[in-house]
Amino acid sequence: SEILSVRDGLEFDEERLREVDDRLNLIRSLERKNGATITDVLAHQAKVDAELAEMGGGEQSAAELAEQVEVAEQKARTLAEKLHELRLK
């Protein structure tokens, strides 16, 4: 009777079950791709994060990059005008 009362008090949440199942499938997929265990997967992530940080692109904001593009475009226009003038001469 105690087990029956506990069973009757349990609620089945199909949405939560689906979320947990999807999460487990993702973990298994990552294990197949990046290592046999969660530790291997996390080590791979740390390696990728370190490579990304080494590239240095992570700390620049979009505004800074847009400004760099604008400066490069202006420099290219100036050089193109000089080249045009030299060709005319």
mmCIF file with all atom_site columns, C-alpha atoms in Angstrom:
data_model
loop_
_atom_site.group_PDB
_atom_site.id
_atom_site.type_symbol
_atom_site.label_atom_id
_atom_site.label_alt_id
_atom_site.label_comp_id
_atom_site.label_asym_id
_atom_site.label_entity_id
_atom_site.label_seq_id
_atom_site.pdbx_PDB_ins_code
_atom_site.Cartn_x
_atom_site.Cartn_y
_atom_site.Cartn_z
_atom_site.occupancy
_atom_site.B_iso_or_equiv
_atom_site.pdbx_formal_charge
_atom_site.auth_seq_id
_atom_site.auth_comp_id
_atom_site.auth_asym_id
_atom_site.auth_atom_id
_atom_site.pdbx_PDB_model_num
ATOM 1  C CA . SER A 1 1  ? 0.000  0.000  0.000   1.00 0.00 ? 1  SER A CA 1
ATOM 2  C CA . GLU A 1 2  ? 2.907  2.361  0.670   1.00 0.00 ? 2  GLU A CA 1
ATOM 3  C CA . ILE A 1 3  ? 4.339  1.735  -2.811  1.00 0.00 ? 3  ILE A CA 1
ATOM 4  C CA . LEU A 1 4  ? 0.922  2.322  -4.369  1.00 0.00 ? 4  LEU A CA 1
ATOM 5  C CA . SER A 1 5  ? 0.543  5.631  -2.551  1.00 0.00 ? 5  SER A CA 1
ATOM 6  C CA . VAL A 1 6  ? 3.996  6.738  -3.734  1.00 0.00 ? 6  VAL A CA 1
ATOM 7  C CA . ARG A 1 7  ? 3.158  5.662  -7.289  1.00 0.00 ? 7  ARG A CA 1
ATOM 8  C CA . ASP A 1 8  ? -0.119 7.576  -7.207  1.00 0.00 ? 8  ASP A CA 1
ATOM 9  C CA . GLY A 1 9  ? 1.749  10.680 -6.067  1.00 0.00 ? 9  GLY A CA 1
ATOM 10 C CA . LEU A 1 10 ? 4.145  10.620 -9.025  1.00 0.00 ? 10 LEU A CA 1
ATOM 11 C CA . GLU A 1 11 ? 3.453  12.824 -11.996 1.00 0.00 ? 11 GLU A CA 1
ATOM 12 C CA . PHE A 1 12 ? 4.545  11.929 -15.519 1.00 0.00 ? 12 PHE A CA 1
ATOM 13 C CA . ASP A 1 13 ? 5.760  14.937 -17.476 1.00 0.00 ? 13 ASP A CA 1
ATOM 14 C CA . GLU A 1 14 ? 6.076  13.944 -21.113 1.00 0.00 ? 14 GLU A CA 1
ATOM 15 C CA . GLU A 1 15 ? 7.688  17.245 -22.111 1.00 0.00 ? 15 GLU A CA 1
ATOM 16 C CA . ARG A 1 16 ? 10.375 16.880 -19.422 1.00 0.00 ? 16 ARG A CA 1
ATOM 17 C CA . LEU A 1 17 ? 11.022 13.300 -20.532 1.00 0.00 ? 17 LEU A CA 1
ATOM 18 C CA . ARG A 1 18 ? 11.468 14.504 -24.109 1.00 0.00 ? 18 ARG A CA 1
ATOM 19 C CA . GLU A 1 19 ? 13.916 17.233 -22.973 1.00 0.00 ? 19 GLU A CA 1
ATOM 20 C CA . VAL A 1 20 ? 15.984 14.759 -20.971 1.00 0.00 ? 20 VAL A CA 1
ATOM 21 C CA . ASP A 1 21 ? 15.973 12.257 -23.825 1.00 0.00 ? 21 ASP A CA 1
ATOM 22 C CA . ASP A 1 22 ? 17.096 14.940 -26.316 1.00 0.00 ? 22 ASP A CA 1
ATOM 23 C CA . ARG A 1 23 ? 19.864 16.017 -23.939 1.00 0.00 ? 23 ARG A CA 1
ATOM 24 C CA . LEU A 1 24 ? 21.097 12.430 -23.554 1.00 0.00 ? 24 LEU A CA 1
ATOM 25 C CA . ASN A 1 25 ? 21.084 11.984 -27.330 1.00 0.00 ? 25 ASN A CA 1
ATOM 26 C CA . LEU A 1 26 ? 23.171 15.146 -27.701 1.00 0.00 ? 26 LEU A CA 1
ATOM 27 C CA . ILE A 1 27 ? 25.654 13.922 -25.097 1.00 0.00 ? 27 ILE A CA 1
ATOM 28 C CA . ARG A 1 28 ? 25.966 10.535 -26.800 1.00 0.00 ? 28 ARG A CA 1
ATOM 29 C CA . SER A 1 29 ? 26.483 12.244 -30.152 1.00 0.00 ? 29 SER A CA 1
ATOM 30 C CA . LEU A 1 30 ? 29.242 14.432 -28.713 1.00 0.00 ? 30 LEU A CA 1
ATOM 31 C CA . GLU A 1 31 ? 30.877 11.389 -27.165 1.00 0.00 ? 31 GLU A CA 1
ATOM 32 C CA . ARG A 1 32 ? 30.899 9.617  -30.539 1.00 0.00 ? 32 ARG A CA 1
ATOM 33 C CA . LYS A 1 33 ? 32.452 12.630 -32.253 1.00 0.00 ? 33 LYS A CA 1
ATOM 34 C CA . ASN A 1 34 ? 34.898 13.884 -29.645 1.00 0.00 ? 34 ASN A CA 1
ATOM 35 C CA . GLY A 1 35 ? 35.803 11.060 -27.284 1.00 0.00 ? 35 GLY A CA 1
ATOM 36 C CA . ALA A 1 36 ? 34.557 8.070  -25.386 1.00 0.00 ? 36 ALA A CA 1
ATOM 37 C CA . THR A 1 37 ? 33.633 9.890  -22.180 1.00 0.00 ? 37 THR A CA 1
ATOM 38 C CA . ILE A 1 38 ? 32.281 13.206 -20.978 1.00 0.00 ? 38 ILE A CA 1
ATOM 39 C CA . THR A 1 39 ? 35.788 14.031 -19.754 1.00 0.00 ? 39 THR A CA 1
ATOM 40 C CA . ASP A 1 40 ? 37.093 13.609 -23.319 1.00 0.00 ? 40 ASP A CA 1
ATOM 41 C CA . VAL A 1 41 ? 34.310 15.826 -24.681 1.00 0.00 ? 41 VAL A CA 1
ATOM 42 C CA . LEU A 1 42 ? 35.067 18.547 -22.122 1.00 0.00 ? 42 LEU A CA 1
ATOM 43 C CA . ALA A 1 43 ? 38.797 18.296 -22.883 1.00 0.00 ? 43 ALA A CA 1
ATOM 44 C CA . HIS A 1 44 ? 38.008 18.765 -26.587 1.00 0.00 ? 44 HIS A CA 1
ATOM 45 C CA . GLN A 1 45 ? 35.869 21.803 -25.776 1.00 0.00 ? 45 GLN A CA 1
ATOM 46 C CA . ALA A 1 46 ? 38.674 23.305 -23.693 1.00 0.00 ? 46 ALA A CA 1
ATOM 47 C CA . LYS A 1 47 ? 41.099 22.755 -26.584 1.00 0.00 ? 47 LYS A CA 1
ATOM 48 C CA . VAL A 1 48 ? 38.741 24.431 -29.065 1.00 0.00 ? 48 VAL A CA 1
ATOM 49 C CA . ASP A 1 49 ? 38.125 27.332 -26.664 1.00 0.00 ? 49 ASP A CA 1
ATOM 50 C CA . ALA A 1 50 ? 41.887 27.820 -26.279 1.00 0.00 ? 50 ALA A CA 1
ATOM 51 C CA . GLU A 1 51 ? 42.371 27.822 -30.060 1.00 0.00 ? 51 GLU A CA 1
ATOM 52 C CA . LEU A 1 52 ? 39.595 30.381 -30.454 1.00 0.00 ? 52 LEU A CA 1
ATOM 53 C CA . ALA A 1 53 ? 41.089 32.609 -27.774 1.00 0.00 ? 53 ALA A CA 1
ATOM 54 C CA . GLU A 1 54 ? 44.488 32.298 -29.461 1.00 0.00 ? 54 GLU A CA 1
ATOM 55 C CA . MET A 1 55 ? 43.004 33.578 -32.710 1.00 0.00 ? 55 MET A CA 1
ATOM 56 C CA . GLY A 1 56 ? 42.159 36.784 -30.887 1.00 0.00 ? 56 GLY A CA 1
ATOM 57 C CA . GLY A 1 57 ? 38.938 37.548 -32.720 1.00 0.00 ? 57 GLY A CA 1
ATOM 58 C CA . GLY A 1 58 ? 36.789 36.988 -29.684 1.00 0.00 ? 58 GLY A CA 1
ATOM 59 C CA . GLU A 1 59 ? 37.550 40.190 -27.837 1.00 0.00 ? 59 GLU A CA 1
ATOM 60 C CA . GLN A 1 60 ? 36.876 42.638 -30.657 1.00 0.00 ? 60 GLN A CA 1
ATOM 61 C CA . SER A 1 61 ? 33.423 44.094 -30.854 1.00 0.00 ? 61 SER A CA 1
ATOM 62 C CA . ALA A 1 62 ? 31.436 44.422 -34.051 1.00 0.00 ? 62 ALA A CA 1
ATOM 63 C CA . ALA A 1 63 ? 31.845 48.212 -33.920 1.00 0.00 ? 63 ALA A CA 1
ATOM 64 C CA . GLU A 1 64 ? 35.632 47.939 -33.757 1.00 0.00 ? 64 GLU A CA 1
ATOM 65 C CA . LEU A 1 65 ? 35.657 45.540 -36.699 1.00 0.00 ? 65 LEU A CA 1
ATOM 66 C CA . ALA A 1 66 ? 33.359 47.811 -38.715 1.00 0.00 ? 66 ALA A CA 1
ATOM 67 C CA . GLU A 1 67 ? 35.711 50.717 -38.028 1.00 0.00 ? 67 GLU A CA 1
ATOM 68 C CA . GLN A 1 68 ? 38.699 48.678 -39.201 1.00 0.00 ? 68 GLN A CA 1
ATOM 69 C CA . VAL A 1 69 ? 36.831 47.803 -42.410 1.00 0.00 ? 69 VAL A CA 1
ATOM 70 C CA . GLU A 1 70 ? 36.020 51.466 -43.009 1.00 0.00 ? 70 GLU A CA 1
ATOM 71 C CA . VAL A 1 71 ? 39.666 52.472 -42.542 1.00 0.00 ? 71 VAL A CA 1
ATOM 72 C CA . ALA A 1 72 ? 40.824 49.716 -44.910 1.00 0.00 ? 72 ALA A CA 1
ATOM 73 C CA . GLU A 1 73 ? 38.257 50.748 -47.541 1.00 0.00 ? 73 GLU A CA 1
ATOM 74 C CA . GLN A 1 74 ? 39.358 54.391 -47.322 1.00 0.00 ? 74 GLN A CA 1
ATOM 75 C CA . LYS A 1 75 ? 43.000 53.362 -47.699 1.00 0.00 ? 75 LYS A CA 1
ATOM 76 C CA . ALA A 1 76 ? 42.104 51.228 -50.723 1.00 0.00 ? 76 ALA A CA 1
ATOM 77 C CA . ARG A 1 77 ? 40.233 54.184 -52.315 1.00 0.00 ? 77 ARG A CA 1
ATOM 78 C CA . THR A 1 78 ? 43.225 56.471 -51.784 1.00 0.00 ? 78 THR A CA 1
ATOM 79 C CA . LEU A 1 79 ? 45.604 53.957 -53.333 1.00 0.00 ? 79 LEU A CA 1
ATOM 80 C CA . ALA A 1 80 ? 43.224 53.396 -56.251 1.00 0.00 ? 80 ALA A CA 1
ATOM 81 C CA . GLU A 1 81 ? 43.106 57.146 -56.929 1.00 0.00 ? 81 GLU A CA 1
ATOM 82 C CA . LYS A 1 82 ? 46.909 57.343 -56.874 1.00 0.00 ? 82 LYS A CA 1
ATOM 83 C CA . LEU A 1 83 ? 47.134 54.392 -59.242 1.00 0.00 ? 83 LEU A CA 1
ATOM 84 C CA . HIS A 1 84 ? 44.598 56.018 -61.550 1.00 0.00 ? 84 HIS A CA 1
ATOM 85 C CA . GLU A 1 85 ? 46.613 59.245 -61.618 1.00 0.00 ? 85 GLU A CA 1
ATOM 86 C CA . LEU A 1 86 ? 49.826 57.350 -62.371 1.00 0.00 ? 86 LEU A CA 1
ATOM 87 C CA . ARG A 1 87 ? 48.154 55.500 -65.236 1.00 0.00 ? 87 ARG A CA 1
ATOM 88 C CA . LEU A 1 88 ? 46.880 58.788 -66.679 1.00 0.00 ? 88 LEU A CA 1
ATOM 89 C CA . LYS A 1 89 ? 50.410 60.240 -66.603 1.00 0.00 ? 89 LYS A CA 1
#
